[in-house]
Structures are given as C-alpha cells and as structure tokens.
Coordinates of C-alpha atoms in Angstrom, one line a residue:
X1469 CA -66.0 57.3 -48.2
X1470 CA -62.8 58.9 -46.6
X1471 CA -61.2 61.3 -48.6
X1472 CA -57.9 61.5 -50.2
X1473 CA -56.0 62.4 -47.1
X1474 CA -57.9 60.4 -44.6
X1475 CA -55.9 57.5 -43.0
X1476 CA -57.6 54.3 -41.5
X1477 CA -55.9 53.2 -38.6
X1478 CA -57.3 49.6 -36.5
X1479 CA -56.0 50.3 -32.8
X1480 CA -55.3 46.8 -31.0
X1481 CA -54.9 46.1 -27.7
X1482 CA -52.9 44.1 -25.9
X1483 CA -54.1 41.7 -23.5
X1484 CA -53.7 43.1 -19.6
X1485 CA -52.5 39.7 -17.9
X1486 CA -54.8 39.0 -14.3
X1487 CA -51.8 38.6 -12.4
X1488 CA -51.0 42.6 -13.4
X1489 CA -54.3 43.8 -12.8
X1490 CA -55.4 41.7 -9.9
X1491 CA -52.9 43.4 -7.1
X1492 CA -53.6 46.9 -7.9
X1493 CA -57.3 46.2 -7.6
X1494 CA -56.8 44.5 -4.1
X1495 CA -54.6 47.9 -4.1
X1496 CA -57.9 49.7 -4.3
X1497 CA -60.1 47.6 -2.1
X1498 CA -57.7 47.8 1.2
X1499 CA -57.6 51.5 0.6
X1500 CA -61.5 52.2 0.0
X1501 CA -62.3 49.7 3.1
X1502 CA -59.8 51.1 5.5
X1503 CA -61.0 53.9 7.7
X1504 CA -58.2 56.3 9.7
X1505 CA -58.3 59.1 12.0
X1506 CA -55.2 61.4 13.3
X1507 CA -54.3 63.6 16.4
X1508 CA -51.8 65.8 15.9
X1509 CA -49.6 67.7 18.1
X1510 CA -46.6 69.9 18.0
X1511 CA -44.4 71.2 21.0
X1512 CA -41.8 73.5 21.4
X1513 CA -39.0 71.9 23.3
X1514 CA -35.0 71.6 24.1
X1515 CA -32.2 69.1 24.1
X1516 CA -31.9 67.0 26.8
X1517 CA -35.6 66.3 27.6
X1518 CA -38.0 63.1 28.2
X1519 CA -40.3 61.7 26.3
X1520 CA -42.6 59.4 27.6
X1521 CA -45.0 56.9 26.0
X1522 CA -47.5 54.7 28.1
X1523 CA -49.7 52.5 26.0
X1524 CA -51.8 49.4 26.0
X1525 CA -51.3 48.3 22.5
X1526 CA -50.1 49.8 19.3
X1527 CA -47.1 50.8 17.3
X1528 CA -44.2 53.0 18.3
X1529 CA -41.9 54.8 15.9
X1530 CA -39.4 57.7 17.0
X1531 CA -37.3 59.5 14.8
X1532 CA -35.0 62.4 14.9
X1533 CA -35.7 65.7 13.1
X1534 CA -33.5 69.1 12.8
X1535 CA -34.9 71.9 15.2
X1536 CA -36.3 72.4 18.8
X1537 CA -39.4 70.6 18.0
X1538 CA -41.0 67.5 19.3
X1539 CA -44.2 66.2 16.6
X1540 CA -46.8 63.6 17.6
X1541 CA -49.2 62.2 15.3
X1542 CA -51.3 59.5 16.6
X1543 CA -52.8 57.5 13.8
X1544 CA -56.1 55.0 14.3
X1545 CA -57.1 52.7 11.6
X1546 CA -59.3 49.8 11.3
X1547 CA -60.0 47.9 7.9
X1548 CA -63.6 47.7 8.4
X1549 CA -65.9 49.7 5.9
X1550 CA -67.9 50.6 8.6
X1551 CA -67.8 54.3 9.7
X1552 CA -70.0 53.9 12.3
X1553 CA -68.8 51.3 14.2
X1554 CA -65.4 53.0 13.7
X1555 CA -66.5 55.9 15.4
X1556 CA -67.8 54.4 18.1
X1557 CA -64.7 52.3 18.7
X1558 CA -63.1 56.0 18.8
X1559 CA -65.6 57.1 21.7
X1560 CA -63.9 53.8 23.7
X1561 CA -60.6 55.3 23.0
X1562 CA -58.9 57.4 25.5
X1563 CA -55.9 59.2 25.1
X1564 CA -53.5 61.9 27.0
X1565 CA -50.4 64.1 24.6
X1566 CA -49.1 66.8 27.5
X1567 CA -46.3 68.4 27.9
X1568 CA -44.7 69.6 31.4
X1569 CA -41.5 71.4 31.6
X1570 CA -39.3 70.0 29.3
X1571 CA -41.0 66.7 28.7
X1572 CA -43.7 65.4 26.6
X1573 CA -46.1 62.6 28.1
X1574 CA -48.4 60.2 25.2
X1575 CA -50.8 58.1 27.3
X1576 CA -53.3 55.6 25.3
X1577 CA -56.0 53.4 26.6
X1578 CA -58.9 51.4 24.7
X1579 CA -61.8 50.7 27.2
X1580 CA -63.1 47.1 27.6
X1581 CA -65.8 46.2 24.6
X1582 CA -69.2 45.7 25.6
X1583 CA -70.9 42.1 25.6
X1584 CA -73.1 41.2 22.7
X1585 CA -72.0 43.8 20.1
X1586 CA -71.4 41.9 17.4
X1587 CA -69.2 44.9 15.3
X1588 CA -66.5 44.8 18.6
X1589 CA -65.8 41.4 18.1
X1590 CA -64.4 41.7 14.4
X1591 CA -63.2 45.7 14.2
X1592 CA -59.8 45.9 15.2
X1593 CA -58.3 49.4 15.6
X1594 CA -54.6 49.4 15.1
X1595 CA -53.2 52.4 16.7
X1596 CA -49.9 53.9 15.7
X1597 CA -47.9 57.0 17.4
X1598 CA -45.2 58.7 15.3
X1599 CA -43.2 61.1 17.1
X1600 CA -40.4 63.4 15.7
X1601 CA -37.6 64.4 18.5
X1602 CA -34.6 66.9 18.3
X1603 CA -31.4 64.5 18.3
X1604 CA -30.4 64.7 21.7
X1605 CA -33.5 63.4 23.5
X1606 CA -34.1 60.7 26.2
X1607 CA -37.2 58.1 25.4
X1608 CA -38.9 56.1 28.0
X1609 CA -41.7 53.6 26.8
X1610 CA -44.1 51.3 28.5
X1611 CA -46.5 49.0 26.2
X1612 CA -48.8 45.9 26.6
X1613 CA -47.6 44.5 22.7
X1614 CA -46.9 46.4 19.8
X1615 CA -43.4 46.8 18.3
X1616 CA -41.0 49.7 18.7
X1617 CA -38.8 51.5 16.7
X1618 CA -36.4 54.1 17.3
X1619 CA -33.4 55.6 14.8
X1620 CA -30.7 57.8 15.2
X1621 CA -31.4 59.2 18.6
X1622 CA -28.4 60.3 21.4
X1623 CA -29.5 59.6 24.9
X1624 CA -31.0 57.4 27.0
X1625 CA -33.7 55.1 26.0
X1626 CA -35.2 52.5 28.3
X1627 CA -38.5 50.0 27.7
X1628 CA -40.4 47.6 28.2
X1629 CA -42.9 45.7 26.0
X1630 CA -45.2 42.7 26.8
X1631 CA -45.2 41.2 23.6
X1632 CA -43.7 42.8 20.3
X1633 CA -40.2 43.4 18.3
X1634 CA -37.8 46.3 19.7
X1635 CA -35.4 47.5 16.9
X1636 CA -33.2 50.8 17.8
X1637 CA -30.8 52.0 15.0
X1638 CA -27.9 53.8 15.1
X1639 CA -28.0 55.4 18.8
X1640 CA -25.4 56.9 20.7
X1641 CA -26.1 56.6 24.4
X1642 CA -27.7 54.0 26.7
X1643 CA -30.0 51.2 26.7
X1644 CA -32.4 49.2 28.7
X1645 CA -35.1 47.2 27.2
X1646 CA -37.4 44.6 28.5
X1647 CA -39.5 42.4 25.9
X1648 CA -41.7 39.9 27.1
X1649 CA -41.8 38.2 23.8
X1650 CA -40.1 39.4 21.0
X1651 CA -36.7 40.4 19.0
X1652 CA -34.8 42.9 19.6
X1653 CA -32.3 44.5 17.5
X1654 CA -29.9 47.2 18.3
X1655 CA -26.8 48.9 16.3
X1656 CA -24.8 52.3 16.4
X1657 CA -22.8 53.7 20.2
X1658 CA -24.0 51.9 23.3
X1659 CA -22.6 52.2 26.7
X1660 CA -24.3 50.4 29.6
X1661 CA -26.6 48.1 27.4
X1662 CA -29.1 46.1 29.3
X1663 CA -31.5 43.6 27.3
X1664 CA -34.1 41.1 28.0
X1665 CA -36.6 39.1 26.6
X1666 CA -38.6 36.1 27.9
X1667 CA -38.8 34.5 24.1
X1668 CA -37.2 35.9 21.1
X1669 CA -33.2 36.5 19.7
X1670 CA -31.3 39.7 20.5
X1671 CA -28.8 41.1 18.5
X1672 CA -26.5 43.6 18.7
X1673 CA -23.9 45.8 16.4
X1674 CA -21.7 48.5 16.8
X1675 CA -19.2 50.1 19.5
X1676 CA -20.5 47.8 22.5
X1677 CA -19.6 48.6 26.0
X1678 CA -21.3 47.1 29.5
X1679 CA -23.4 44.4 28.1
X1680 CA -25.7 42.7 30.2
X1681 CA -28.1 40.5 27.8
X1682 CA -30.5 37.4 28.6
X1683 CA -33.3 35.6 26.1
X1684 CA -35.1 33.1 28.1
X1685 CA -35.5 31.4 24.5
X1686 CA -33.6 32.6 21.6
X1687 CA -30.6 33.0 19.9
X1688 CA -27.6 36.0 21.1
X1689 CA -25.4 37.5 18.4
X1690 CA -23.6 40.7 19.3
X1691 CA -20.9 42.2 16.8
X1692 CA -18.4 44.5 19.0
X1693 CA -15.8 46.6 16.8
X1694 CA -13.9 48.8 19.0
X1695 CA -12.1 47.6 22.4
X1696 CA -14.7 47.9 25.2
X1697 CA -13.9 49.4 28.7
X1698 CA -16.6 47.5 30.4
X1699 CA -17.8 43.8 31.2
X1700 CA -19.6 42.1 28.8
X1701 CA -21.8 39.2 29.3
X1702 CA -24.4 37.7 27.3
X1703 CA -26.9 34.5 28.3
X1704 CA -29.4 32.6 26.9
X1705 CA -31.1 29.5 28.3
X1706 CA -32.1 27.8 24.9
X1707 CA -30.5 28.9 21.9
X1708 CA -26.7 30.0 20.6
X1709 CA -24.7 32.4 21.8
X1710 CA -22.5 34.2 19.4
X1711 CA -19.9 37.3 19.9
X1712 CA -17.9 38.3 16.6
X1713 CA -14.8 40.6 17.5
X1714 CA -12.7 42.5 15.8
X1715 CA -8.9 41.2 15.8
X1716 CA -7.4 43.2 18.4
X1717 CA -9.5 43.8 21.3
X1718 CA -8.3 42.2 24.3
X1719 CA -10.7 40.6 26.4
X1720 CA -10.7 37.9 29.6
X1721 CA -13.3 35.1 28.6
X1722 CA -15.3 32.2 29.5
X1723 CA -17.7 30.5 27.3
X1724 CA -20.0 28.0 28.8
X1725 CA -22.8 25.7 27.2
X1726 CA -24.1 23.3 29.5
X1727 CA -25.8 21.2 26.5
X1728 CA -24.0 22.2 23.6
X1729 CA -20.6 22.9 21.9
X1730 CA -18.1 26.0 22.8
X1731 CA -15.6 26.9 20.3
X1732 CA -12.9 29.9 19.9
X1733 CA -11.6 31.0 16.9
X1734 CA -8.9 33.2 18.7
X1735 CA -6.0 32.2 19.8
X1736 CA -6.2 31.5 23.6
X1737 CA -4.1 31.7 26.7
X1738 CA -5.5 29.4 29.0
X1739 CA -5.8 30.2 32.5
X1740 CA -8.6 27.2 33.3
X1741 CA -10.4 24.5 31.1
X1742 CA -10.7 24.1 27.4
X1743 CA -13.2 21.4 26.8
X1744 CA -15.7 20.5 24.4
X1745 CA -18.1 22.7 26.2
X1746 CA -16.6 25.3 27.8
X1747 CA -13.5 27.9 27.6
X1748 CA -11.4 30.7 29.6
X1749 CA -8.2 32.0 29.3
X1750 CA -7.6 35.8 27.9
X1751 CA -7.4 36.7 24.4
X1752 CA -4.7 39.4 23.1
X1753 CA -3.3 39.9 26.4
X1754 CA -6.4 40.5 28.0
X1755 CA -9.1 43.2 29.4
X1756 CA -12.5 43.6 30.5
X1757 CA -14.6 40.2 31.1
X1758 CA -16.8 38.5 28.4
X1759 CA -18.7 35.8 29.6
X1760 CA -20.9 34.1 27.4
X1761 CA -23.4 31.1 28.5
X1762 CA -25.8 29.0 27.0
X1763 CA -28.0 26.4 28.8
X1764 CA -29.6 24.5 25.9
X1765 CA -27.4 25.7 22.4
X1766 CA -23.9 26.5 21.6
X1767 CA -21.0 29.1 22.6
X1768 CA -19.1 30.4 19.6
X1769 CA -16.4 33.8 19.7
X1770 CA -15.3 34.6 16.3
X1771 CA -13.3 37.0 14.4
X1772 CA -15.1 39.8 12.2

C-alpha cells in the first residue's frame, strides 16, 4: 500500500508516427554502411600561385580561407559495408599532392578493375578533393566527369570537364571553362570570360566583360550590370539565348535566331534589319558589340 505521501502517476506515451521515425533510421543505415578514408595535406604558400588538379573522376570544391595556406583533403567513400573490398579498391587508387615553388599539383587515378571480381562491379568509390586557397590564387583543373565548384576566389581559373556541372561564385578575375556535358554557372567580376559546353545551359551574372560563350545544346542567360569595355557574344545551337541589361549601358547589337523569334525590349536605332528573327542597330548611343545567335530557339535582350 503506498503511503500517505506517495503519488501514483500512469505515464502515457504518445504514438511516434512511421513517417518520423522511418528517415532517421535510413539516417542511420547510410551512415553505418558507408565506409570513408582521408588524405590530408597542408602547404605553406603565397598569393599569386597555381593550383593544379588532374583527375579521372570525382568531385572538386575550392574555397578561399584567411592566411598563407593552401589545405587539401582528399576524401574516398563507397556505400558498401564491406571493408575489405574497400580497401582493396584503395590499393587500385593512385594519387599525387606535391608542391613545387609556389604551386601545388593534386593528380588522381583509379586503375582498371580486374575481370571476374564480382565486389568491383557493384563498389563505387566516390572521390572528393576539398582544397582551401588564400584569396588571390590561380586554379587550373582537368577532369574525366565530376562537378566543380569554386567560390570567392580572385584570379584566373580555367577548366575543362568531360561530363559534370561547373558552378564558380562570386570571382573576380578570368575565366575559361570547357564542359563536355554539363551546366555551368558563373557570378561575381569577370573579364575575358570564355565558356563552353557540348550539352547543358550556361549562365552568367555580375560585372561581365569579353564574353565569348557557346552550348552545343542548351539554353544562354547572362545578366550584365555595369557597362562593359569589351565584345560580348553569346551562341547556342538549340536553345534560347537571353542577355538582361541594366538601363544604361550602351551597346552595338545583333540578335539572330535562325529558327526562332528575336525580340528587343530596348529602344533601338536601326542601322540594318529588324525582322521577326533577327535585330541590329545600337542601343543608348552605342559601344562595344553584343551579338547574340541561336540556331534552333529564340533571341531575347531585356531590361533588368
């Protein structure tokens, strides 16, 4: 019998729905079957340099970091549970992080997988290199598919990539990229801006000066909101092309779409022909040439 002071409490619980409970368990599972490995590496270095990344597959990501260091951490994962076979896959991997001068080289490689191992056919080891860089730093990539990302960075970049997305963020300097498939997506200071991908849409923001862009197959949009100093021209041979300007830069232009509409929403001064699918003349007395052309899509300059 409880005594005088003894309180009886009934403790309910409420009902955990599946649909709470079910994601963190899957949560769980990804993490307990996924097995990593890192190389690390840390380099004393200056403004100014290179840094150089060669690589069959995987992902790229370079950011910028206060200091006179450049970081490098190369990350390997797999989802498989087995450690093993993980390992092994490791052995197949070669790799390269050197430094000479003021310049830092990553190199990756996977050797070719052995017939009639049945564990190669199904692991897939996803390789990742993160590298930190002082601001003012130069990047030069080569890489057979796997998407790149670079933010914040002043210098030059230039890259090529056989199949994957190129994004660079707010950068201050010059650009030229090569995707063989693949978006690309640039913003921030650009001078000299060369761009090109076989099938995927490119677009562009920011202070834009010296465009020279082609998609084989995909859409153009490039936002320009100071008055450039330097030729701008932009191409696509199946999809739209689309240049948004702010009010008053002055430009000399020509929109063409050989299957397609063109259409101006400045007012023009003529100096040739102003048809359904095509325009020139100069807007806002004039300057630096835009030429826009699309083979298969439409031509469209508009206002920001």
């Amino acid at each position: 019998m409880p005594g005088p002071c003894t309180i009886n409490r009934l403790v309910f619980f409420r009902p955990v729905h599946w649909t709470v409970i079910l994601p963190v368990l899957l949560v769980v599972a990804y993490a307990s079957a996924q097995e990593s490995s890192n190389i690390n590496r840390e380099f004393r270095v200056r403004p100014g340099g290179t840094l150089y990344l060669d690589l069959d597959s995987g992902t790229i990501e370079v950011e910028v970091h206060e200091g006179n260091r450049l970081i490098v951490d190369l990350e390997r994962t797999t989802k498989s549970r087995d450690r093993d076979a993980f390992e092994v896959m490791l052995e197949r991997h070669d790799y390269d992080i050197e430094k000479e001068g003021n310049d830092v080289t990553i190199w990756s490689r996977f050797g070719r997988a052995q017939r009639g191992v049945r564990w190669q056919r199904s692991m897939r080891v996803r390789v990742t290199v993160m590298v930190r860089v002082p601001q003012s730093f130069n990047v030069a990539f080569e890489s057979g598919a796997g998407n790149v990302e670079i933010a914040k960075l002043s210098g030059a970049i230039t890259g090529h990539t056989g199949a994957g997305n190129i994004i660079v963020e707010k950068h201050n300097g010059t650009l030229d990229l090569v995707s063989g498939a693949g978006n690309v997506n640039v913003s921030g200071k650009l001078t000299l801006v060369a761009v090109k991908t076989g099938a995927g849409n490119i677009e562009l923001r920011g202070m834009l000066d010296g465009l020279d862009v082609v998609s084989g197959a995909g859409n153009v949009f490039a936002e320009i909101t100071h008055q450039p100093d330097k030729d701008l021209k932009l191409r696509t041979g199946a999809g739209n092309v689309t240049v948004a300007l702010d009010s008053d830069i002055g430009l000399d232009i020509e929109g063409t779409a050989s299957l397609g509409s063109a259409s101006c929403e400045f007012p023009i001064e003529v100096t040739g022909k102003l048809l359904k699918k095509s325009f020139v003349g100069s807007i806002n007395g004039g300057g630096p040439n835009l030429r826009m052309q699309a083979g298969v899509g439409n031509v469209t300059l508009k206002r920001l």
